[in-house]
JSON list of C-alpha atoms in Angstrom, two decimals:
[
{"chain": "A", "resi": 1, "resn": "LEU", "atom": "CA", "xyz": [-12.28, 48.35, 11.51]},
{"chain": "A", "resi": 2, "resn": "PRO", "atom": "CA", "xyz": [-12.56, 45.73, 8.18]},
{"chain": "A", "resi": 3, "resn": "ASP", "atom": "CA", "xyz": [-8.85, 46.41, 8.67]},
{"chain": "A", "resi": 4, "resn": "VAL", "atom": "CA", "xyz": [-8.36, 45.28, 11.91]},
{"chain": "A", "resi": 5, "resn": "VAL", "atom": "CA", "xyz": [-10.56, 42.87, 11.65]},
{"chain": "A", "resi": 6, "resn": "THR", "atom": "CA", "xyz": [-8.69, 41.23, 8.44]},
{"chain": "A", "resi": 7, "resn": "ILE", "atom": "CA", "xyz": [-5.08, 42.05, 10.56]},
{"chain": "A", "resi": 8, "resn": "TYR", "atom": "CA", "xyz": [-6.34, 40.15, 13.99]},
{"chain": "A", "resi": 9, "resn": "VAL", "atom": "CA", "xyz": [-7.74, 37.12, 11.10]},
{"chain": "A", "resi": 10, "resn": "LEU", "atom": "CA", "xyz": [-3.81, 36.69, 8.88]},
{"chain": "A", "resi": 11, "resn": "LEU", "atom": "CA", "xyz": [-2.68, 37.42, 12.27]},
{"chain": "A", "resi": 12, "resn": "ALA", "atom": "CA", "xyz": [-4.07, 34.34, 14.25]},
{"chain": "A", "resi": 13, "resn": "ILE", "atom": "CA", "xyz": [-4.34, 31.61, 10.89]},
{"chain": "A", "resi": 14, "resn": "LEU", "atom": "CA", "xyz": [-0.29, 32.43, 10.98]},
{"chain": "A", "resi": 15, "resn": "PHE", "atom": "CA", "xyz": [-0.08, 32.43, 14.63]},
{"chain": "A", "resi": 16, "resn": "THR", "atom": "CA", "xyz": [-2.30, 28.78, 14.82]},
{"chain": "A", "resi": 17, "resn": "ASN", "atom": "CA", "xyz": [-1.24, 27.23, 11.33]},
{"chain": "A", "resi": 18, "resn": "TRP", "atom": "CA", "xyz": [3.44, 27.64, 11.84]},
{"chain": "A", "resi": 19, "resn": "ALA", "atom": "CA", "xyz": [4.66, 30.74, 14.72]},
{"chain": "A", "resi": 20, "resn": "TRP", "atom": "CA", "xyz": [3.02, 28.53, 17.05]},
{"chain": "A", "resi": 21, "resn": "ARG", "atom": "CA", "xyz": [5.98, 25.96, 16.50]},
{"chain": "A", "resi": 22, "resn": "LEU", "atom": "CA", "xyz": [8.50, 28.90, 17.13]},
{"chain": "A", "resi": 23, "resn": "PRO", "atom": "CA", "xyz": [11.15, 28.37, 20.38]},
{"chain": "A", "resi": 24, "resn": "ILE", "atom": "CA", "xyz": [10.44, 31.51, 21.83]},
{"chain": "A", "resi": 25, "resn": "PHE", "atom": "CA", "xyz": [7.04, 30.96, 22.27]},
{"chain": "A", "resi": 26, "resn": "LYS", "atom": "CA", "xyz": [7.84, 27.84, 23.32]},
{"chain": "A", "resi": 27, "resn": "ARG", "atom": "CA", "xyz": [6.60, 26.79, 27.23]},
{"chain": "A", "resi": 28, "resn": "TRP", "atom": "CA", "xyz": [4.99, 30.20, 27.68]},
{"chain": "A", "resi": 29, "resn": "LEU", "atom": "CA", "xyz": [3.06, 30.55, 25.56]},
{"chain": "A", "resi": 30, "resn": "VAL", "atom": "CA", "xyz": [2.98, 27.12, 23.72]},
{"chain": "A", "resi": 31, "resn": "PRO", "atom": "CA", "xyz": [3.26, 25.04, 26.92]},
{"chain": "A", "resi": 32, "resn": "LEU", "atom": "CA", "xyz": [2.31, 21.46, 24.11]},
{"chain": "A", "resi": 33, "resn": "PRO", "atom": "CA", "xyz": [5.00, 20.14, 22.64]},
{"chain": "A", "resi": 34, "resn": "ASP", "atom": "CA", "xyz": [3.95, 19.81, 18.69]},
{"chain": "A", "resi": 35, "resn": "LEU", "atom": "CA", "xyz": [4.93, 15.85, 17.59]},
{"chain": "A", "resi": 36, "resn": "GLN", "atom": "CA", "xyz": [3.36, 16.46, 13.42]},
{"chain": "A", "resi": 37, "resn": "GLY", "atom": "CA", "xyz": [5.66, 14.15, 11.50]},
{"chain": "A", "resi": 38, "resn": "THR", "atom": "CA", "xyz": [5.78, 10.52, 10.44]},
{"chain": "A", "resi": 39, "resn": "TRP", "atom": "CA", "xyz": [7.00, 8.22, 13.46]},
{"chain": "A", "resi": 40, "resn": "LYS", "atom": "CA", "xyz": [7.89, 4.70, 12.64]},
{"chain": "A", "resi": 41, "resn": "GLY", "atom": "CA", "xyz": [7.45, 1.61, 14.91]},
{"chain": "A", "resi": 42, "resn": "LYS", "atom": "CA", "xyz": [6.07, -1.61, 16.18]},
{"chain": "A", "resi": 43, "resn": "LEU", "atom": "CA", "xyz": [2.82, -2.56, 17.76]},
{"chain": "A", "resi": 44, "resn": "GLU", "atom": "CA", "xyz": [2.51, -5.70, 19.06]},
{"chain": "A", "resi": 45, "resn": "SER", "atom": "CA", "xyz": [-0.93, -7.18, 19.33]},
{"chain": "A", "resi": 46, "resn": "THR", "atom": "CA", "xyz": [-2.67, -10.02, 22.23]},
{"chain": "A", "resi": 47, "resn": "TRP", "atom": "CA", "xyz": [-4.98, -10.97, 19.72]},
{"chain": "A", "resi": 48, "resn": "MET", "atom": "CA", "xyz": [-4.84, -14.37, 18.96]},
{"chain": "A", "resi": 49, "resn": "ASN", "atom": "CA", "xyz": [-5.04, -16.30, 15.81]},
{"chain": "A", "resi": 50, "resn": "PRO", "atom": "CA", "xyz": [-8.24, -18.52, 15.95]},
{"chain": "A", "resi": 51, "resn": "THR", "atom": "CA", "xyz": [-6.97, -21.38, 12.81]},
{"chain": "A", "resi": 52, "resn": "THR", "atom": "CA", "xyz": [-2.74, -21.80, 14.97]},
{"chain": "A", "resi": 53, "resn": "ASN", "atom": "CA", "xyz": [-4.07, -20.41, 18.49]},
{"chain": "A", "resi": 54, "resn": "GLU", "atom": "CA", "xyz": [-1.07, -18.46, 18.09]},
{"chain": "A", "resi": 55, "resn": "LYS", "atom": "CA", "xyz": [0.13, -14.42, 19.04]},
{"chain": "A", "resi": 56, "resn": "ASN", "atom": "CA", "xyz": [1.19, -12.74, 15.23]},
{"chain": "A", "resi": 57, "resn": "SER", "atom": "CA", "xyz": [4.26, -11.07, 15.79]},
{"chain": "A", "resi": 58, "resn": "PRO", "atom": "CA", "xyz": [4.82, -7.67, 16.10]},
{"chain": "A", "resi": 59, "resn": "LYS", "atom": "CA", "xyz": [3.46, -5.43, 13.16]},
{"chain": "A", "resi": 60, "resn": "ASP", "atom": "CA", "xyz": [5.67, -2.78, 11.74]},
{"chain": "A", "resi": 61, "resn": "VAL", "atom": "CA", "xyz": [3.60, 0.15, 11.75]},
{"chain": "A", "resi": 62, "resn": "THR", "atom": "CA", "xyz": [4.45, 4.39, 10.92]},
{"chain": "A", "resi": 63, "resn": "LEU", "atom": "CA", "xyz": [2.10, 6.58, 13.11]},
{"chain": "A", "resi": 64, "resn": "VAL", "atom": "CA", "xyz": [1.22, 10.14, 11.17]},
{"chain": "A", "resi": 65, "resn": "ILE", "atom": "CA", "xyz": [0.48, 13.33, 12.94]},
{"chain": "A", "resi": 66, "resn": "LYS", "atom": "CA", "xyz": [-0.63, 15.85, 11.91]},
{"chain": "A", "resi": 67, "resn": "GLN", "atom": "CA", "xyz": [-1.07, 18.83, 13.82]},
{"chain": "A", "resi": 68, "resn": "THR", "atom": "CA", "xyz": [-2.12, 22.72, 13.94]},
{"chain": "A", "resi": 69, "resn": "PHE", "atom": "CA", "xyz": [-1.97, 25.16, 17.56]},
{"chain": "A", "resi": 70, "resn": "SER", "atom": "CA", "xyz": [-5.15, 23.76, 18.45]},
{"chain": "A", "resi": 71, "resn": "ASN", "atom": "CA", "xyz": [-5.72, 20.42, 15.90]},
{"chain": "A", "resi": 72, "resn": "ILE", "atom": "CA", "xyz": [-4.57, 17.37, 15.76]},
{"chain": "A", "resi": 73, "resn": "SER", "atom": "CA", "xyz": [-5.09, 13.77, 14.52]},
{"chain": "A", "resi": 74, "resn": "CYS", "atom": "CA", "xyz": [-3.42, 10.51, 13.49]},
{"chain": "A", "resi": 75, "resn": "VAL", "atom": "CA", "xyz": [-3.09, 8.23, 11.17]},
{"chain": "A", "resi": 76, "resn": "MET", "atom": "CA", "xyz": [-1.41, 4.80, 11.94]},
{"chain": "A", "resi": 77, "resn": "TYR", "atom": "CA", "xyz": [0.06, 2.95, 8.25]},
{"chain": "A", "resi": 78, "resn": "THR", "atom": "CA", "xyz": [0.29, -0.49, 8.18]},
{"chain": "A", "resi": 79, "resn": "ASP", "atom": "CA", "xyz": [0.88, -3.18, 5.58]},
{"chain": "A", "resi": 80, "resn": "GLU", "atom": "CA", "xyz": [-3.21, -4.55, 5.80]},
{"chain": "A", "resi": 81, "resn": "SER", "atom": "CA", "xyz": [-4.79, -2.03, 7.50]},
{"chain": "A", "resi": 82, "resn": "ASP", "atom": "CA", "xyz": [-4.79, 2.45, 7.54]},
{"chain": "A", "resi": 83, "resn": "SER", "atom": "CA", "xyz": [-6.60, 4.11, 10.97]},
{"chain": "A", "resi": 84, "resn": "PHE", "atom": "CA", "xyz": [-8.12, 7.00, 10.73]},
{"chain": "A", "resi": 85, "resn": "SER", "atom": "CA", "xyz": [-8.11, 8.99, 14.48]},
{"chain": "A", "resi": 86, "resn": "ASN", "atom": "CA", "xyz": [-12.10, 9.95, 14.76]},
{"chain": "A", "resi": 87, "resn": "THR", "atom": "CA", "xyz": [-10.40, 12.90, 18.07]},
{"chain": "A", "resi": 88, "resn": "ALA", "atom": "CA", "xyz": [-7.13, 13.07, 19.27]},
{"chain": "A", "resi": 89, "resn": "GLN", "atom": "CA", "xyz": [-5.49, 15.47, 22.10]},
{"chain": "A", "resi": 90, "resn": "ILE", "atom": "CA", "xyz": [-2.60, 16.68, 24.22]},
{"chain": "A", "resi": 91, "resn": "ASN", "atom": "CA", "xyz": [-2.34, 16.46, 27.53]},
{"chain": "A", "resi": 92, "resn": "GLU", "atom": "CA", "xyz": [-0.40, 17.56, 30.32]},
{"chain": "A", "resi": 93, "resn": "ASP", "atom": "CA", "xyz": [-0.04, 15.21, 33.54]},
{"chain": "A", "resi": 94, "resn": "ASP", "atom": "CA", "xyz": [0.40, 17.89, 36.23]},
{"chain": "A", "resi": 95, "resn": "ASP", "atom": "CA", "xyz": [2.18, 15.94, 39.15]},
{"chain": "A", "resi": 96, "resn": "SER", "atom": "CA", "xyz": [4.96, 14.76, 36.52]},
{"chain": "A", "resi": 97, "resn": "GLY", "atom": "CA", "xyz": [5.29, 17.24, 33.35]},
{"chain": "A", "resi": 98, "resn": "ILE", "atom": "CA", "xyz": [4.89, 14.62, 31.79]},
{"chain": "A", "resi": 99, "resn": "PHE", "atom": "CA", "xyz": [3.11, 14.48, 27.93]},
{"chain": "A", "resi": 100, "resn": "ARG", "atom": "CA", "xyz": [0.09, 11.92, 26.61]},
{"chain": "A", "resi": 101, "resn": "LEU", "atom": "CA", "xyz": [-1.06, 11.55, 23.16]},
{"chain": "A", "resi": 102, "resn": "SER", "atom": "CA", "xyz": [-4.32, 10.10, 23.45]},
{"chain": "A", "resi": 103, "resn": "TYR", "atom": "CA", "xyz": [-6.73, 9.07, 20.48]},
{"chain": "A", "resi": 104, "resn": "ASN", "atom": "CA", "xyz": [-10.07, 7.36, 19.06]},
{"chain": "A", "resi": 105, "resn": "TYR", "atom": "CA", "xyz": [-9.68, 5.36, 15.34]},
{"chain": "A", "resi": 106, "resn": "THR", "atom": "CA", "xyz": [-11.65, 3.62, 13.13]},
{"chain": "A", "resi": 107, "resn": "ASN", "atom": "CA", "xyz": [-9.67, 1.22, 11.39]},
{"chain": "A", "resi": 108, "resn": "ARG", "atom": "CA", "xyz": [-9.95, -0.16, 7.88]},
{"chain": "A", "resi": 109, "resn": "SER", "atom": "CA", "xyz": [-8.50, -3.70, 6.65]},
{"chain": "A", "resi": 110, "resn": "LYS", "atom": "CA", "xyz": [-7.60, -4.14, 2.73]},
{"chain": "A", "resi": 111, "resn": "ALA", "atom": "CA", "xyz": [-10.13, -6.56, 1.76]},
{"chain": "A", "resi": 112, "resn": "ASN", "atom": "CA", "xyz": [-8.07, -9.16, 1.18]},
{"chain": "A", "resi": 113, "resn": "VAL", "atom": "CA", "xyz": [-8.11, -9.91, 4.42]},
{"chain": "A", "resi": 114, "resn": "ARG", "atom": "CA", "xyz": [-11.26, -8.67, 6.76]},
{"chain": "A", "resi": 115, "resn": "ASP", "atom": "CA", "xyz": [-12.00, -12.54, 6.66]},
{"chain": "A", "resi": 116, "resn": "ARG", "atom": "CA", "xyz": [-9.92, -12.79, 9.76]},
{"chain": "A", "resi": 117, "resn": "SER", "atom": "CA", "xyz": [-9.57, -8.29, 10.55]},
{"chain": "A", "resi": 118, "resn": "ALA", "atom": "CA", "xyz": [-12.81, -7.03, 10.59]},
{"chain": "A", "resi": 119, "resn": "ILE", "atom": "CA", "xyz": [-13.30, -2.99, 10.26]},
{"chain": "A", "resi": 120, "resn": "HIS", "atom": "CA", "xyz": [-13.27, -1.72, 14.64]},
{"chain": "A", "resi": 121, "resn": "ASP", "atom": "CA", "xyz": [-13.00, 0.88, 16.48]},
{"chain": "A", "resi": 122, "resn": "GLY", "atom": "CA", "xyz": [-9.74, 1.84, 19.42]},
{"chain": "A", "resi": 123, "resn": "ALA", "atom": "CA", "xyz": [-8.62, 4.22, 21.63]},
{"chain": "A", "resi": 124, "resn": "ALA", "atom": "CA", "xyz": [-4.91, 4.46, 21.91]},
{"chain": "A", "resi": 125, "resn": "ILE", "atom": "CA", "xyz": [-3.46, 6.81, 25.00]},
{"chain": "A", "resi": 126, "resn": "LEU", "atom": "CA", "xyz": [0.76, 6.86, 23.84]},
{"chain": "A", "resi": 127, "resn": "LYS", "atom": "CA", "xyz": [3.11, 8.58, 25.90]},
{"chain": "A", "resi": 128, "resn": "LEU", "atom": "CA", "xyz": [5.87, 11.33, 24.84]},
{"chain": "A", "resi": 129, "resn": "ILE", "atom": "CA", "xyz": [9.63, 10.23, 25.58]},
{"chain": "A", "resi": 130, "resn": "SER", "atom": "CA", "xyz": [11.79, 13.93, 25.05]},
{"chain": "A", "resi": 131, "resn": "GLY", "atom": "CA", "xyz": [15.50, 12.54, 24.92]},
{"chain": "A", "resi": 132, "resn": "PRO", "atom": "CA", "xyz": [17.75, 11.77, 22.42]},
{"chain": "A", "resi": 133, "resn": "GLU", "atom": "CA", "xyz": [14.99, 10.19, 20.21]},
{"chain": "A", "resi": 134, "resn": "LYS", "atom": "CA", "xyz": [11.48, 11.38, 20.27]},
{"chain": "A", "resi": 135, "resn": "THR", "atom": "CA", "xyz": [9.32, 8.63, 20.45]},
{"chain": "A", "resi": 136, "resn": "LEU", "atom": "CA", "xyz": [5.81, 7.68, 21.37]},
{"chain": "A", "resi": 137, "resn": "LYS", "atom": "CA", "xyz": [5.04, 4.53, 24.09]},
{"chain": "A", "resi": 138, "resn": "GLY", "atom": "CA", "xyz": [1.69, 3.30, 24.44]},
{"chain": "A", "resi": 139, "resn": "GLU", "atom": "CA", "xyz": [-1.02, 0.46, 24.74]},
{"chain": "A", "resi": 140, "resn": "TYR", "atom": "CA", "xyz": [-4.34, 0.69, 23.22]},
{"chain": "A", "resi": 141, "resn": "TRP", "atom": "CA", "xyz": [-7.52, -1.68, 22.89]},
{"chain": "A", "resi": 142, "resn": "THR", "atom": "CA", "xyz": [-10.34, -2.58, 20.43]},
{"chain": "A", "resi": 143, "resn": "SER", "atom": "CA", "xyz": [-13.91, -3.03, 20.05]},
{"chain": "A", "resi": 144, "resn": "ARG", "atom": "CA", "xyz": [-12.87, -6.49, 18.75]},
{"chain": "A", "resi": 145, "resn": "LYS", "atom": "CA", "xyz": [-11.59, -6.65, 23.06]},
{"chain": "A", "resi": 146, "resn": "THR", "atom": "CA", "xyz": [-7.55, -6.84, 21.61]},
{"chain": "A", "resi": 147, "resn": "THR", "atom": "CA", "xyz": [-5.44, -4.66, 23.41]},
{"chain": "A", "resi": 148, "resn": "GLY", "atom": "CA", "xyz": [-1.68, -3.75, 21.97]},
{"chain": "A", "resi": 149, "resn": "ASP", "atom": "CA", "xyz": [1.45, -2.19, 22.88]},
{"chain": "A", "resi": 150, "resn": "ILE", "atom": "CA", "xyz": [2.78, 0.78, 20.39]},
{"chain": "A", "resi": 151, "resn": "TYR", "atom": "CA", "xyz": [6.64, 1.90, 20.42]},
{"chain": "A", "resi": 152, "resn": "VAL", "atom": "CA", "xyz": [7.39, 4.81, 17.75]},
{"chain": "A", "resi": 153, "resn": "LYS", "atom": "CA", "xyz": [9.89, 6.94, 17.25]},
{"chain": "A", "resi": 154, "resn": "PHE", "atom": "CA", "xyz": [9.91, 10.24, 15.82]},
{"chain": "A", "resi": 155, "resn": "ILE", "atom": "CA", "xyz": [11.70, 9.56, 12.09]},
{"chain": "A", "resi": 156, "resn": "SER", "atom": "CA", "xyz": [10.66, 12.76, 9.90]},
{"chain": "A", "resi": 157, "resn": "ARG", "atom": "CA", "xyz": [8.85, 16.04, 9.53]},
{"chain": "A", "resi": 158, "resn": "CYS", "atom": "CA", "xyz": [7.69, 14.95, 6.39]},
{"chain": "A", "resi": 159, "resn": "LEU", "atom": "CA", "xyz": [4.05, 13.51, 6.24]},
{"chain": "A", "resi": 160, "resn": "ALA", "atom": "CA", "xyz": [4.17, 9.96, 4.90]},
{"chain": "A", "resi": 161, "resn": "GLU", "atom": "CA", "xyz": [0.74, 8.98, 3.43]},
{"chain": "A", "resi": 162, "resn": "SER", "atom": "CA", "xyz": [0.88, 5.14, 3.62]},
{"chain": "A", "resi": 163, "resn": "PHE", "atom": "CA", "xyz": [2.51, 2.95, 4.50]},
{"chain": "A", "resi": 164, "resn": "SER", "atom": "CA", "xyz": [4.80, 2.47, 1.93]},
{"chain": "A", "resi": 165, "resn": "ASP", "atom": "CA", "xyz": [5.45, 5.85, 0.98]},
{"chain": "A", "resi": 166, "resn": "SER", "atom": "CA", "xyz": [6.56, 6.42, 4.77]},
{"chain": "A", "resi": 167, "resn": "ASP", "atom": "CA", "xyz": [9.73, 4.56, 3.53]},
{"chain": "A", "resi": 168, "resn": "LYS", "atom": "CA", "xyz": [11.33, 7.24, 1.22]}
]
C-alpha cells in the first residue's frame, strides 16, 4: 500500500505541474488553455489627473501568469506599481467556447507616487483570443472607482519578475 500511495502522489504531482500541458491531454482531459508566461501590452484607464483634469496616456504593462493544472495566479507590473492576484480562474463560456481569465488583485504603488496612486483593490476579466498571436483583452475596475481596458500579447514562457525584467 505505501508503494501505491507513493506512486499515485508522484504521478499526481507530475501531472499537475507539468504533464497537463502536453498536447495529448488537450481538450479530452484538460479543457483549459495554458496561459503561463509573460504577456506585454497596454492599460488604458479612465482615471483623470486632478491637477490637469486630463486622462493619462495608455500605460505599458507586463502581465505574468503562473499556472498549474489546479492553480493560476497573476502579477501585473507597470513602471509605477505591482498588482498581485488574490484569486484567479479561467472560465469557458458554454455557448461560445470563449475562455476568460478573471482575477481579483491588490495594487501596491511605489512610495513616490502614492500621493496620486493609493494602494487599492480591483478585478479584471480578460478574454483569450487565440490565433496567430495569443492575446488577452478585457477590462478592469478598482475600489478607487476607476475602470479601464487591458490588452496584452503573449511574448514568452519565461516568467518576468519585474517591469524592467520583461524587456530582457
